[in-house]
Short mmCIF file of C-alpha atoms in Angstrom, two decimals:
data_model
loop_
_atom_site.label_atom_id
_atom_site.label_comp_id
_atom_site.label_asym_id
_atom_site.label_seq_id
_atom_site.Cartn_x
_atom_site.Cartn_y
_atom_site.Cartn_z
CA MET A 600 -22.93 16.91 -18.16
CA THR A 601 -20.56 19.16 -19.16
CA PHE A 602 -22.08 21.96 -17.26
CA VAL A 603 -22.21 19.86 -14.38
CA ASN A 604 -18.43 19.02 -14.90
CA SER A 605 -17.49 22.81 -15.21
CA ILE A 606 -19.13 23.00 -12.07
CA PHE A 607 -17.00 20.11 -10.30
CA THR A 608 -14.05 21.10 -12.07
CA TRP A 609 -14.64 24.76 -10.23
CA PHE A 610 -15.37 23.17 -7.16
CA MET A 611 -12.52 20.90 -7.07
CA LYS A 612 -10.01 23.60 -8.02
CA LYS A 613 -10.62 26.12 -5.36
CA ARG A 614 -8.96 23.65 -2.76
CA MET A 615 -5.62 24.11 -4.27
CA HIS A 616 -5.84 27.23 -2.14
CA GLN A 617 -5.41 25.51 0.74
CA ILE A 618 -3.32 22.98 -1.12
CA ASP A 619 -1.02 26.20 -0.84
CA LEU A 620 -0.90 27.25 2.35
CA PHE A 621 0.77 24.37 3.95
CA VAL A 622 3.20 24.03 0.40
CA LYS A 623 4.27 27.87 2.02
CA TYR A 624 4.02 26.89 5.39
CA PRO A 625 4.43 23.36 6.40
CA HIS A 626 5.59 23.69 9.66
CA ASP A 627 2.98 26.05 11.09
CA VAL A 628 1.03 23.24 9.64
CA GLN A 629 2.31 20.37 11.32
CA ASP A 630 2.58 21.95 14.57
CA GLU A 631 -1.16 23.12 14.09
CA VAL A 632 -1.67 19.02 13.50
CA PHE A 633 0.26 17.40 16.20
CA ARG A 634 -1.26 20.01 18.91
CA ASN A 635 -4.69 19.21 18.12
CA LEU A 636 -3.81 15.96 18.04
CA ILE A 637 -2.94 16.14 22.00
CA ALA A 638 -5.87 17.97 22.73
CA SER A 639 -8.16 15.52 21.53
CA ALA A 640 -6.57 12.72 22.53
CA ARG A 641 -5.66 14.28 26.26
CA THR A 642 -8.87 12.42 27.70
CA THR A 643 -8.55 8.97 26.32
CA GLU A 644 -7.06 6.27 28.35
CA TRP A 645 -3.61 6.44 25.95
CA GLY A 646 -3.31 9.78 26.92
CA LYS A 647 -3.76 9.21 30.79
CA LEU A 648 -1.12 6.99 30.99
CA HIS A 649 1.44 9.37 28.67
CA ASN A 650 0.14 12.20 30.40
CA TYR A 651 -0.71 14.33 27.71
CA ASP A 652 -1.92 17.27 30.10
CA TYR A 653 1.58 18.13 30.16
CA ILE A 654 2.60 17.53 26.88
CA PHE A 655 3.32 21.11 25.17
CA ASN A 656 6.05 20.60 21.95
CA GLN A 657 7.01 18.17 19.58
CA GLU A 658 10.28 16.99 21.90
CA GLN A 659 7.78 16.61 25.14
CA PHE A 660 5.83 13.80 23.09
CA LYS A 661 8.60 11.95 21.49
CA GLN A 662 10.13 11.54 25.00
CA ALA A 663 6.61 10.43 26.80
CA PHE A 664 6.79 6.93 24.56
CA PRO A 665 8.55 5.00 22.34
CA VAL A 666 8.19 4.22 18.72
CA GLN A 667 5.34 2.02 18.83
CA SER A 668 4.29 -1.02 16.59
CA TYR A 669 1.66 -2.93 16.02
CA GLU A 670 1.59 -5.68 18.31
CA THR A 671 2.59 -2.95 21.21
CA LEU A 672 -0.69 -1.09 20.07
CA LYS A 673 -2.48 -4.55 19.32
CA PRO A 674 -4.18 -4.78 22.90
CA TYR A 675 -5.49 -1.34 23.15
CA ILE A 676 -7.24 -2.35 19.34
CA GLU A 677 -8.38 -5.74 20.55
CA ARG A 678 -9.94 -4.13 23.28
CA MET A 679 -11.48 -1.35 20.89
CA MET A 680 -13.20 -4.45 18.46
CA LYS A 681 -15.07 -4.92 21.24
CA GLY A 682 -16.13 -2.02 21.57
CA GLU A 683 -14.57 -0.50 24.43
CA GLN A 684 -14.51 3.86 23.45
CA ASN A 685 -12.20 6.64 24.45
CA ILE A 686 -9.19 4.14 24.36
CA LEU A 687 -6.76 5.60 21.95
CA TRP A 688 -8.71 8.66 20.34
CA SER A 689 -11.83 10.42 21.95
CA SER A 690 -14.50 9.43 19.25
CA GLU A 691 -16.39 7.14 18.87
CA ILE A 692 -14.66 4.42 16.73
CA ASN A 693 -17.28 1.59 15.13
CA TRP A 694 -15.03 0.54 11.47
CA PHE A 695 -11.76 -0.81 11.38
CA ALA A 696 -9.53 -1.47 7.94
CA LYS A 697 -8.32 -4.68 8.01
CA SER A 698 -4.66 -5.04 6.40
CA SER A 699 -1.82 -7.02 6.03
CA GLY A 700 -0.49 -9.14 8.40
CA THR A 701 2.48 -8.34 10.64
CA THR A 702 5.38 -10.86 12.03
CA ASN A 703 2.69 -12.00 14.44
CA ASP A 704 -0.40 -11.99 12.67
CA ARG A 705 -2.30 -12.75 9.81
CA SER A 706 -4.06 -9.36 9.49
CA LYS A 707 -3.82 -6.24 11.01
CA PHE A 708 -6.96 -4.02 12.47
CA ILE A 709 -6.85 -0.35 11.78
CA PRO A 710 -8.92 1.52 13.77
CA VAL A 711 -11.15 4.24 11.56
CA SER A 712 -12.71 7.31 12.85
CA ALA A 713 -15.37 9.72 11.98
CA GLU A 714 -12.03 12.24 11.49
CA SER A 715 -9.74 9.77 9.96
CA LEU A 716 -12.90 8.74 7.28
CA GLU A 717 -13.56 13.12 6.30
CA GLU A 718 -10.32 14.79 7.23
CA CYS A 719 -8.10 12.36 5.80
CA HIS A 720 -9.61 9.99 3.65
CA TYR A 721 -12.17 11.51 1.70
CA LYS A 722 -9.99 14.79 1.54
CA GLY A 723 -7.59 12.69 -0.07
CA GLY A 724 -9.50 11.12 -2.72
CA LYS A 725 -10.99 15.17 -3.12
CA ASP A 726 -7.24 16.51 -2.90
CA MET A 727 -6.25 14.19 -5.38
CA LEU A 728 -9.17 14.63 -8.37
CA SER A 729 -8.35 18.46 -7.25
CA ILE A 730 -4.67 18.32 -8.38
CA TYR A 731 -5.26 16.67 -11.77
CA CYS A 732 -8.31 19.53 -12.49
CA ASN A 733 -5.38 22.19 -11.93
CA ASN A 734 -3.52 20.33 -13.82
CA ARG A 735 -5.66 19.41 -16.15
CA PRO A 736 -7.95 22.42 -17.13
CA ASP A 737 -9.71 21.05 -20.06
CA SER A 738 -10.38 17.24 -18.23
CA MET A 739 -14.16 15.97 -18.90
CA ILE A 740 -13.76 14.03 -16.06
CA PHE A 741 -16.76 14.42 -14.40
CA THR A 742 -19.11 13.82 -17.78
CA GLY A 743 -18.70 10.02 -17.20
CA LYS A 744 -18.13 7.31 -13.74
CA SER A 745 -15.20 6.08 -11.93
CA LEU A 746 -15.05 2.72 -11.70
CA ALA A 747 -12.87 2.16 -7.98
CA LEU A 748 -11.51 -1.51 -8.41
CA GLY A 749 -9.70 -2.38 -4.58
CA GLY A 750 -9.59 -5.28 -2.90
CA SER A 751 -11.96 -7.98 -0.86
CA HIS A 752 -14.97 -6.00 -0.32
CA GLN A 753 -15.83 -7.65 2.42
CA VAL A 754 -17.77 -6.43 5.86
CA ASN A 755 -18.09 -8.08 8.58
CA ASN A 756 -19.42 -7.92 11.87
CA LEU A 757 -17.36 -7.98 15.33
CA ASN A 758 -20.44 -7.24 17.49
CA GLU A 759 -23.84 -5.31 16.78
CA ASN A 760 -21.68 -2.16 16.28
CA ILE A 761 -18.01 -2.64 15.53
CA PHE A 762 -17.33 -3.30 11.99
CA TYR A 763 -14.46 -4.01 10.26
CA GLY A 764 -13.97 -5.09 5.84
CA ASP A 765 -10.08 -3.73 3.83
CA LEU A 766 -9.72 -0.38 3.52
CA SER A 767 -11.80 0.80 0.00
CA ALA A 768 -14.45 -1.40 1.88
CA VAL A 769 -14.43 0.87 4.74
CA LEU A 770 -14.57 3.76 2.07
CA ILE A 771 -17.63 2.91 0.24
CA LYS A 772 -19.54 2.21 2.66
CA ASN A 773 -19.50 5.47 4.79
CA LEU A 774 -19.41 7.40 1.49
CA PRO A 775 -22.15 10.27 1.47
CA PHE A 776 -24.97 9.49 -1.25
CA TRP A 777 -23.91 11.51 -4.24
CA ALA A 778 -20.50 10.00 -4.41
CA GLU A 779 -22.74 6.90 -5.25
CA PHE A 780 -24.10 8.41 -8.69
CA TYR A 781 -20.22 9.10 -9.52
CA ARG A 782 -19.21 5.23 -9.08
CA THR A 783 -19.79 1.88 -11.05
CA PRO A 784 -20.18 -0.88 -10.96
CA ASP A 785 -23.15 -0.19 -8.31
CA MET A 786 -22.06 -1.61 -4.74
CA SER A 787 -24.25 -4.91 -5.03
CA ILE A 788 -20.99 -5.72 -6.93
CA THR A 789 -17.83 -4.04 -5.69
CA LEU A 790 -19.02 -5.70 -2.57
CA MET A 791 -18.95 -9.45 -3.35
CA ASP A 792 -16.96 -11.52 -1.71
CA ASN A 793 -15.54 -13.60 -4.65
CA TYR A 794 -13.03 -11.73 -6.15
CA GLU A 795 -13.38 -14.22 -9.88
CA GLN A 796 -16.79 -13.77 -9.94
CA LYS A 797 -16.21 -10.07 -9.12
CA ILE A 798 -14.27 -9.41 -11.88
CA ASP A 799 -16.31 -11.16 -13.94
CA ALA A 800 -19.62 -9.24 -13.07
CA MET A 801 -17.66 -5.95 -12.76
CA ALA A 802 -16.26 -6.62 -16.53
CA ARG A 803 -20.08 -7.12 -17.72
CA ALA A 804 -21.63 -4.76 -15.72
CA THR A 805 -19.29 -1.70 -17.06
CA GLU A 806 -18.63 -2.86 -20.83
CA HIS A 807 -21.41 -0.29 -21.43
CA VAL A 808 -20.41 2.61 -19.45
CA ASN A 809 -18.79 5.87 -19.79
CA VAL A 810 -15.86 5.61 -17.62
CA THR A 811 -13.69 8.50 -17.59
CA ASN A 812 -11.27 7.62 -15.22
CA ILE A 813 -9.93 4.29 -13.16
CA SER A 814 -8.32 3.88 -9.62
CA GLY A 815 -6.91 0.58 -8.28
CA VAL A 816 -4.25 -1.75 -7.83
CA PRO A 817 -2.73 -2.66 -10.77
CA THR A 818 -2.41 -6.20 -10.74
CA TRP A 819 -6.54 -6.22 -10.42
CA THR A 820 -6.86 -3.28 -12.87
CA VAL A 821 -4.38 -5.51 -15.72
CA VAL A 822 -7.07 -8.69 -14.30
CA LEU A 823 -10.24 -6.65 -15.34
CA ALA A 824 -8.68 -5.67 -18.74
CA LYS A 825 -8.24 -8.40 -20.21
CA ARG A 826 -11.22 -9.94 -18.97
CA LEU A 827 -13.22 -6.86 -20.80
CA LEU A 828 -11.34 -7.32 -24.00
CA GLU A 829 -12.39 -11.05 -23.45
CA LEU A 830 -16.08 -10.07 -23.54
CA THR A 831 -16.15 -7.80 -25.81
CA GLY A 832 -13.24 -9.11 -28.47
CA LYS A 833 -12.03 -5.22 -28.54
CA ASN A 834 -7.97 -4.83 -28.62
CA ASN A 835 -8.14 -2.27 -25.78
CA LEU A 836 -9.88 -0.26 -23.20
CA LEU A 837 -9.65 2.90 -25.78
CA GLU A 838 -12.55 0.63 -27.96
CA ILE A 839 -14.25 -0.08 -24.56
CA TRP A 840 -14.03 3.31 -23.08
CA PRO A 841 -13.24 6.44 -26.07
CA ASN A 842 -13.83 8.91 -22.61
CA LEU A 843 -11.20 7.04 -20.31
CA GLU A 844 -8.60 10.20 -19.14
CA LEU A 845 -7.18 9.00 -15.72
CA TYR A 846 -5.53 6.37 -14.35
CA ILE A 847 -5.32 6.22 -10.26
CA HIS A 848 -3.00 4.00 -9.02
CA GLY A 849 -0.73 3.02 -5.52
CA ALA A 850 0.15 0.51 -3.22
CA VAL A 851 2.81 -1.61 -5.92
CA LYS A 852 5.72 0.11 -8.09
CA PHE A 853 4.24 1.30 -10.74
CA THR A 854 7.14 0.87 -13.23
CA PRO A 855 6.55 -2.89 -14.46
CA TYR A 856 3.03 -2.78 -15.40
CA ARG A 857 4.06 1.03 -17.60
CA GLU A 858 4.45 -0.77 -21.14
CA GLN A 859 1.53 -2.81 -20.87
CA PHE A 860 -0.57 -0.13 -19.84
CA ARG A 861 0.17 1.62 -22.44
CA LYS A 862 -0.88 -1.83 -24.76
CA LEU A 863 -4.23 -1.83 -22.91
CA ILE A 864 -4.14 1.53 -23.47
CA PRO A 865 -2.89 3.36 -26.35
CA SER A 866 -3.05 7.07 -25.61
CA ASP A 867 -0.02 9.66 -25.27
CA SER A 868 -2.99 12.07 -23.18
CA MET A 869 -3.52 9.25 -21.10
CA TYR A 870 -3.11 10.88 -17.43
CA TYR A 871 -1.51 8.46 -14.49
CA LEU A 872 -1.05 9.82 -11.01
CA GLU A 873 0.04 7.80 -8.07
CA THR A 874 -1.36 8.03 -4.59
CA TYR A 875 0.27 7.17 -1.51
CA ASN A 876 -2.82 5.92 0.78
CA ALA A 877 -3.07 2.93 3.15
CA SER A 878 -5.10 2.14 5.51
CA GLU A 879 -3.61 3.66 8.69
CA GLY A 880 -4.30 7.14 6.75
CA PHE A 881 -3.55 9.29 3.11
CA PHE A 882 0.07 10.50 3.72
CA GLY A 883 1.22 11.86 -0.20
CA ILE A 884 -0.23 12.55 -4.01
CA GLN A 885 1.53 12.91 -7.47
CA ASP A 886 0.87 16.85 -8.01
CA LEU A 887 3.32 17.08 -11.55
CA SER A 888 2.33 15.35 -14.29
CA ASP A 889 6.02 14.43 -15.51
CA SER A 890 7.13 13.53 -12.48
CA GLU A 891 7.40 10.19 -9.87
CA GLU A 892 7.32 11.91 -6.81
CA MET A 893 4.52 12.92 -4.44
CA LEU A 894 3.42 15.16 -2.28
CA LEU A 895 3.54 15.05 1.15
CA MET A 896 -0.31 15.71 2.36
CA LEU A 897 0.09 18.36 5.74
CA ASP A 898 -2.93 18.59 6.77
CA TYR A 899 -5.32 15.38 7.39
CA GLY A 900 -4.61 15.07 10.86
CA ILE A 901 -1.58 13.32 10.37
CA PHE A 902 1.93 14.39 12.47
CA TYR A 903 5.07 12.43 11.24
CA GLU A 904 7.86 11.67 12.59
CA PHE A 905 10.95 10.35 10.24
CA LEU A 906 13.74 7.82 11.58
CA PRO A 907 16.75 7.57 9.89
CA MET A 908 17.51 3.74 8.54
CA GLU A 909 20.67 3.58 9.51
CA ASN A 910 19.22 3.82 13.39
CA PHE A 911 16.28 1.81 12.23
CA GLY A 912 18.26 -1.32 14.96
CA ASP A 913 18.95 1.39 17.84
CA GLU A 914 16.88 -0.04 21.19
CA ASN A 915 14.39 3.27 21.30
CA PRO A 916 16.06 5.35 17.79
CA SER A 917 15.60 8.55 17.93
CA THR A 918 13.41 10.55 15.25
CA LEU A 919 13.50 13.16 13.03
CA GLY A 920 10.79 16.53 12.52
CA LEU A 921 10.21 17.64 9.24
CA SER A 922 12.37 20.50 9.39
CA GLU A 923 15.57 17.95 9.50
CA VAL A 924 15.50 15.82 7.11
CA GLU A 925 17.60 15.58 4.40
CA ILE A 926 16.61 15.15 0.17
CA ASN A 927 18.35 11.03 -0.66
CA LYS A 928 18.30 9.90 2.74
CA ASN A 929 16.00 6.50 3.42
CA TYR A 930 13.39 6.92 6.23
CA ALA A 931 11.14 4.91 8.15
CA LEU A 932 7.52 6.78 8.59
CA ILE A 933 6.57 7.55 11.77
CA ILE A 934 2.57 8.84 12.41
CA SER A 935 0.17 9.66 14.96
CA THR A 936 -3.33 10.43 13.70
CA ASN A 937 -6.59 11.16 14.23
CA GLY A 938 -7.95 7.65 14.22
CA GLY A 939 -5.91 6.77 17.01
CA LEU A 940 -2.16 5.38 16.16
CA TRP A 941 0.21 6.86 18.42
CA ARG A 942 4.18 6.93 17.17
CA TYR A 943 3.00 4.07 14.75
CA MET A 944 5.62 2.83 12.61
CA ILE A 945 3.76 1.66 9.84
CA GLY A 946 6.32 -0.57 7.77
CA ASP A 947 7.01 1.53 4.83
CA THR A 948 10.38 3.45 4.05
CA ILE A 949 10.56 6.98 2.34
CA LYS A 950 12.58 9.15 0.49
CA PHE A 951 12.37 13.06 -0.06
CA THR A 952 13.72 14.19 -3.50
CA SER A 953 12.30 17.36 -2.91
CA LEU A 954 12.01 20.39 0.60
CA SER A 955 10.13 22.96 -0.62
CA PRO A 956 7.63 21.73 -1.01
CA PHE A 957 8.16 18.49 0.98
CA ARG A 958 8.43 15.69 -1.92
CA ILE A 959 8.53 11.96 -1.14
CA GLN A 960 9.01 8.63 -2.90
CA ILE A 961 8.34 5.02 -1.14
CA THR A 962 11.39 3.31 -1.51
CA GLY A 963 10.45 0.22 0.50
CA ARG A 964 10.15 -1.15 4.11
CA THR A 965 11.68 -1.85 6.72
CA LYS A 966 12.36 -4.70 6.03
CA HIS A 967 13.08 -7.29 2.89
CA PHE A 968 9.73 -8.13 1.99
CA ILE A 969 8.03 -8.71 -1.60
CA ASN A 970 5.01 -6.59 -2.71
CA ALA A 971 5.22 -6.72 -6.75
CA PHE A 972 1.07 -7.51 -7.01
CA GLY A 973 -0.02 -6.14 -2.95
CA GLU A 974 0.30 -9.38 -1.37
CA GLU A 975 3.32 -8.31 0.94
CA VAL A 976 5.20 -11.24 1.74
CA ILE A 977 7.88 -10.72 4.71
CA ILE A 978 10.62 -12.58 5.18
CA ASP A 979 9.02 -14.67 8.26
CA ASN A 980 6.16 -15.80 5.75
CA ALA A 981 9.21 -17.14 3.76
CA GLU A 982 11.10 -18.66 6.86
CA LYS A 983 7.60 -20.33 7.93
CA ALA A 984 6.73 -21.74 5.04
CA LEU A 985 9.80 -23.02 4.13
CA THR A 986 11.04 -24.41 7.22
CA LYS A 987 6.87 -26.33 6.54
CA ALA A 988 8.76 -27.09 2.95
CA CYS A 989 11.73 -28.51 4.63
CA SER A 990 9.94 -30.97 7.15
CA GLU A 991 7.04 -32.22 4.81
CA THR A 992 10.26 -33.07 2.47
CA GLY A 993 13.20 -34.02 4.75
CA ALA A 994 15.26 -31.00 2.98
CA ILE A 995 17.46 -28.57 4.58
CA ILE A 996 18.24 -25.36 2.71
CA ARG A 997 22.11 -23.33 2.75
CA ASP A 998 20.83 -20.30 1.49
CA TYR A 999 17.70 -19.01 -1.17
CA THR A 1000 16.86 -15.77 -2.47
CA ALA A 1001 12.91 -14.88 -4.41
CA CYS A 1002 11.63 -12.09 -6.12
CA PRO A 1003 8.34 -11.39 -8.45
CA ILE A 1004 7.34 -12.50 -11.96
CA TYR A 1005 6.32 -9.63 -13.78
CA PHE A 1006 3.18 -9.74 -15.60
CA GLU A 1007 3.72 -10.65 -19.61
CA GLY A 1008 0.97 -11.14 -22.15
CA ASN A 1009 -1.63 -13.11 -20.60
CA ASP A 1010 0.32 -15.19 -18.15
CA ALA A 1011 -0.01 -13.80 -14.08
CA GLY A 1012 1.93 -12.86 -12.35
CA GLY A 1013 4.45 -14.93 -9.56
CA HIS A 1014 7.30 -15.54 -7.76
CA GLU A 1015 10.57 -16.57 -8.29
CA TRP A 1016 12.88 -18.94 -6.41
CA ILE A 1017 16.65 -19.73 -6.19
CA ILE A 1018 17.30 -22.42 -4.05
CA GLU A 1019 20.17 -24.12 -2.46
CA PHE A 1020 20.21 -26.44 -0.46
CA GLU A 1021 22.35 -28.63 1.91
CA GLN A 1022 20.41 -31.79 1.58
CA MET A 1023 17.43 -32.25 -1.63
CA PRO A 1024 13.75 -32.84 -0.97
CA ASN A 1025 12.30 -36.14 -1.60
CA ASN A 1026 10.13 -34.49 -3.39
CA ILE A 1027 10.48 -30.99 -5.64
CA GLU A 1028 6.90 -30.48 -6.31
CA LEU A 1029 5.55 -30.93 -3.04
CA PHE A 1030 8.52 -29.11 -1.37
CA THR A 1031 6.88 -26.71 -4.06
CA ASP A 1032 3.21 -26.48 -3.31
CA THR A 1033 4.18 -26.54 0.33
CA LEU A 1034 6.16 -23.47 0.45
CA ASP A 1035 3.03 -22.06 -1.93
CA ASN A 1036 -0.32 -23.02 0.58
CA THR A 1037 2.04 -22.63 3.97
CA LEU A 1038 2.43 -18.77 2.51
CA ARG A 1039 -1.08 -18.81 1.54
CA GLU A 1040 -2.47 -19.94 5.51
CA ILE A 1041 -0.05 -17.01 7.15
CA ASN A 1042 -0.42 -14.33 4.50
CA SER A 1043 -3.91 -13.33 3.45
CA ASP A 1044 -2.89 -10.81 0.69
CA TYR A 1045 -1.05 -13.35 -0.72
CA ASP A 1046 -3.37 -15.99 -0.62
CA ALA A 1047 -6.02 -13.92 -2.50
CA LYS A 1048 -3.90 -13.09 -5.40
CA ARG A 1049 -3.11 -16.72 -5.55
CA PHE A 1050 -6.65 -17.18 -5.62
CA LYS A 1051 -7.34 -18.91 -9.43
CA ASP A 1052 -3.77 -18.07 -10.77
CA MET A 1053 -5.36 -14.65 -11.51
CA ALA A 1054 -2.67 -12.32 -10.05
CA LEU A 1055 0.00 -15.01 -8.90
CA ARG A 1056 0.56 -18.20 -10.30
CA ARG A 1057 2.23 -21.26 -8.40
CA PRO A 1058 6.39 -20.48 -7.43
CA LEU A 1059 8.97 -21.37 -9.87
CA ILE A 1060 11.76 -22.81 -7.82
CA HIS A 1061 15.54 -22.94 -9.45
CA ILE A 1062 17.25 -25.75 -7.36
CA ALA A 1063 21.26 -24.22 -7.36
CA PRO A 1064 24.12 -25.76 -8.05
CA GLU A 1065 26.16 -26.59 -4.27
CA GLY A 1066 28.36 -22.63 -4.23
CA THR A 1067 26.42 -20.64 -6.11
CA PHE A 1068 25.65 -17.47 -3.37
CA TYR A 1069 29.17 -17.57 -2.43
CA ASN A 1070 30.40 -17.71 -5.58
CA TRP A 1071 27.49 -15.13 -6.32
CA LEU A 1072 28.91 -12.61 -3.40
CA LYS A 1073 32.72 -13.67 -4.14
CA SER A 1074 31.72 -12.11 -7.87
CA LEU A 1075 30.45 -8.86 -6.17
CA GLY A 1076 33.23 -8.82 -3.65
CA LYS A 1077 31.44 -8.96 -0.88
CA LEU A 1078 32.47 -12.31 1.37
CA GLY A 1079 32.77 -11.55 4.99
CA GLY A 1080 30.12 -11.83 7.89
CA GLN A 1081 29.09 -8.94 7.48
CA HIS A 1082 27.72 -9.49 3.86
CA LYS A 1083 24.30 -11.81 3.54
CA VAL A 1084 22.35 -12.70 1.11
CA PRO A 1085 19.08 -11.08 0.66
CA ARG A 1086 16.24 -13.28 1.29
CA LEU A 1087 13.35 -11.49 -0.72
CA ALA A 1088 13.67 -8.26 -2.97
CA ASN A 1089 11.13 -6.32 -5.00
CA GLU A 1090 13.03 -6.41 -7.74
CA ARG A 1091 14.70 -9.02 -9.87
CA GLN A 1092 18.65 -7.94 -9.69
CA TYR A 1093 19.88 -10.64 -7.43
CA VAL A 1094 17.84 -12.76 -9.16
CA GLU A 1095 18.87 -12.21 -12.74
CA GLN A 1096 23.01 -12.26 -11.21
CA ILE A 1097 22.89 -15.09 -10.02
CA LEU A 1098 20.93 -17.08 -13.02
CA VAL A 1099 23.74 -15.60 -15.36
CA LEU A 1100 26.15 -17.28 -13.30
CA MET A 1101 23.64 -20.34 -12.80
CA LYS A 1102 24.41 -20.71 -17.24
CA LYS A 1103 27.34 -20.13 -16.68
CA LYS A 1104 28.64 -23.22 -14.55
CA GLY A 1105 26.37 -25.47 -16.14
CA SER A 1106 27.78 -24.64 -19.87
#
């Protein structure tokens, strides 16, 4: 296995030359990606509709049609899901990645072409290991197995030739046969759709395996780790997997989990690597071991545009190219991809921390949200759930805000709400349950995390005394029509401030 490890490590490092090329010539690489995308889609229905035959530069492309959302592309995607081809992309598309919902939909379905699989997602996975092996030349990662822990892996048929599942399911089902040798557990467990049973099965199947690396959302990795420690009676993961050396994470901010992972994996040499991988594409990889920045990957068949957030509300906002961005400014990410997404706003916001090379950090979403555990609760979800809870209990809400409660010890995470009522609910327990259940109905990701309290427990609601939010804004010097209470936040700053204010008023 040591010899095999040396061969694989050498092979992975070869890719570093190509990475160096787009680092040195980013604008040339992006221009080539742009021209290839336009050429590939000229004969598609979308390409004909928007005159791709007459688009020769990026400025003409921006003028051809406005920035798109899932709602504007949805009619085309729905036709593709029924089997129609050559609509948004020229090659045959039989797979769709089920992603978190939008304002109007419980789930999104993102087209996955052969090109986006090979040239984007799989290439990103290989680059991730290439960067790691380059940074850790003494790595023995290929002497053992990789444990990949994604979301729900159920694969569904829309018809005889069309399939959908979450991104991890799509990737696993299309992996080359040899890749299965380095994965654990086997596919029969990985594709289980009952997550509670899957966590237990994964723990039992891997407790005696030589796992050298783990990839997954921190939320579920913690759940699996706790089950492993419970089964084995061990104190930490290194007592189970002594050769564990790499944890690959993404999707949610890692900071709240960092201390917990230090306890689960008590080693100063443990390597943590962040990636920016979504259903729509693979965008970034942390290339420095001592930094939380990610290298923007420029040769994956994705053409990037950046919308300054100060222009986000404009009717037809102008976007910037890579040559126009500035450090530490907040941008909404716009992508055109080799899966048929055109000028598509994915909903994430980023900032550049470096322009040579182009490195980024994820700053949030284009709207207020809570996504501490991968649940992606947006304001529209919250408003609908609160409306239903008020209707069921005769309540009227004056103001509210909510934030995450992070994992602590063996407790699951949760959401903490502060609500100031104009009219109190006749039953606060029913109000809480209705809020919770409605969120589960309208948001599939929240529902998955709430399953048997494994990652998210029942919401915690504080009833705020009259005038609480007014006094809070006043204490910040933010009274006035232009200042609004943040409805959802992905960190605890606002809630902590208001709780302190409530405590003072109570005393």
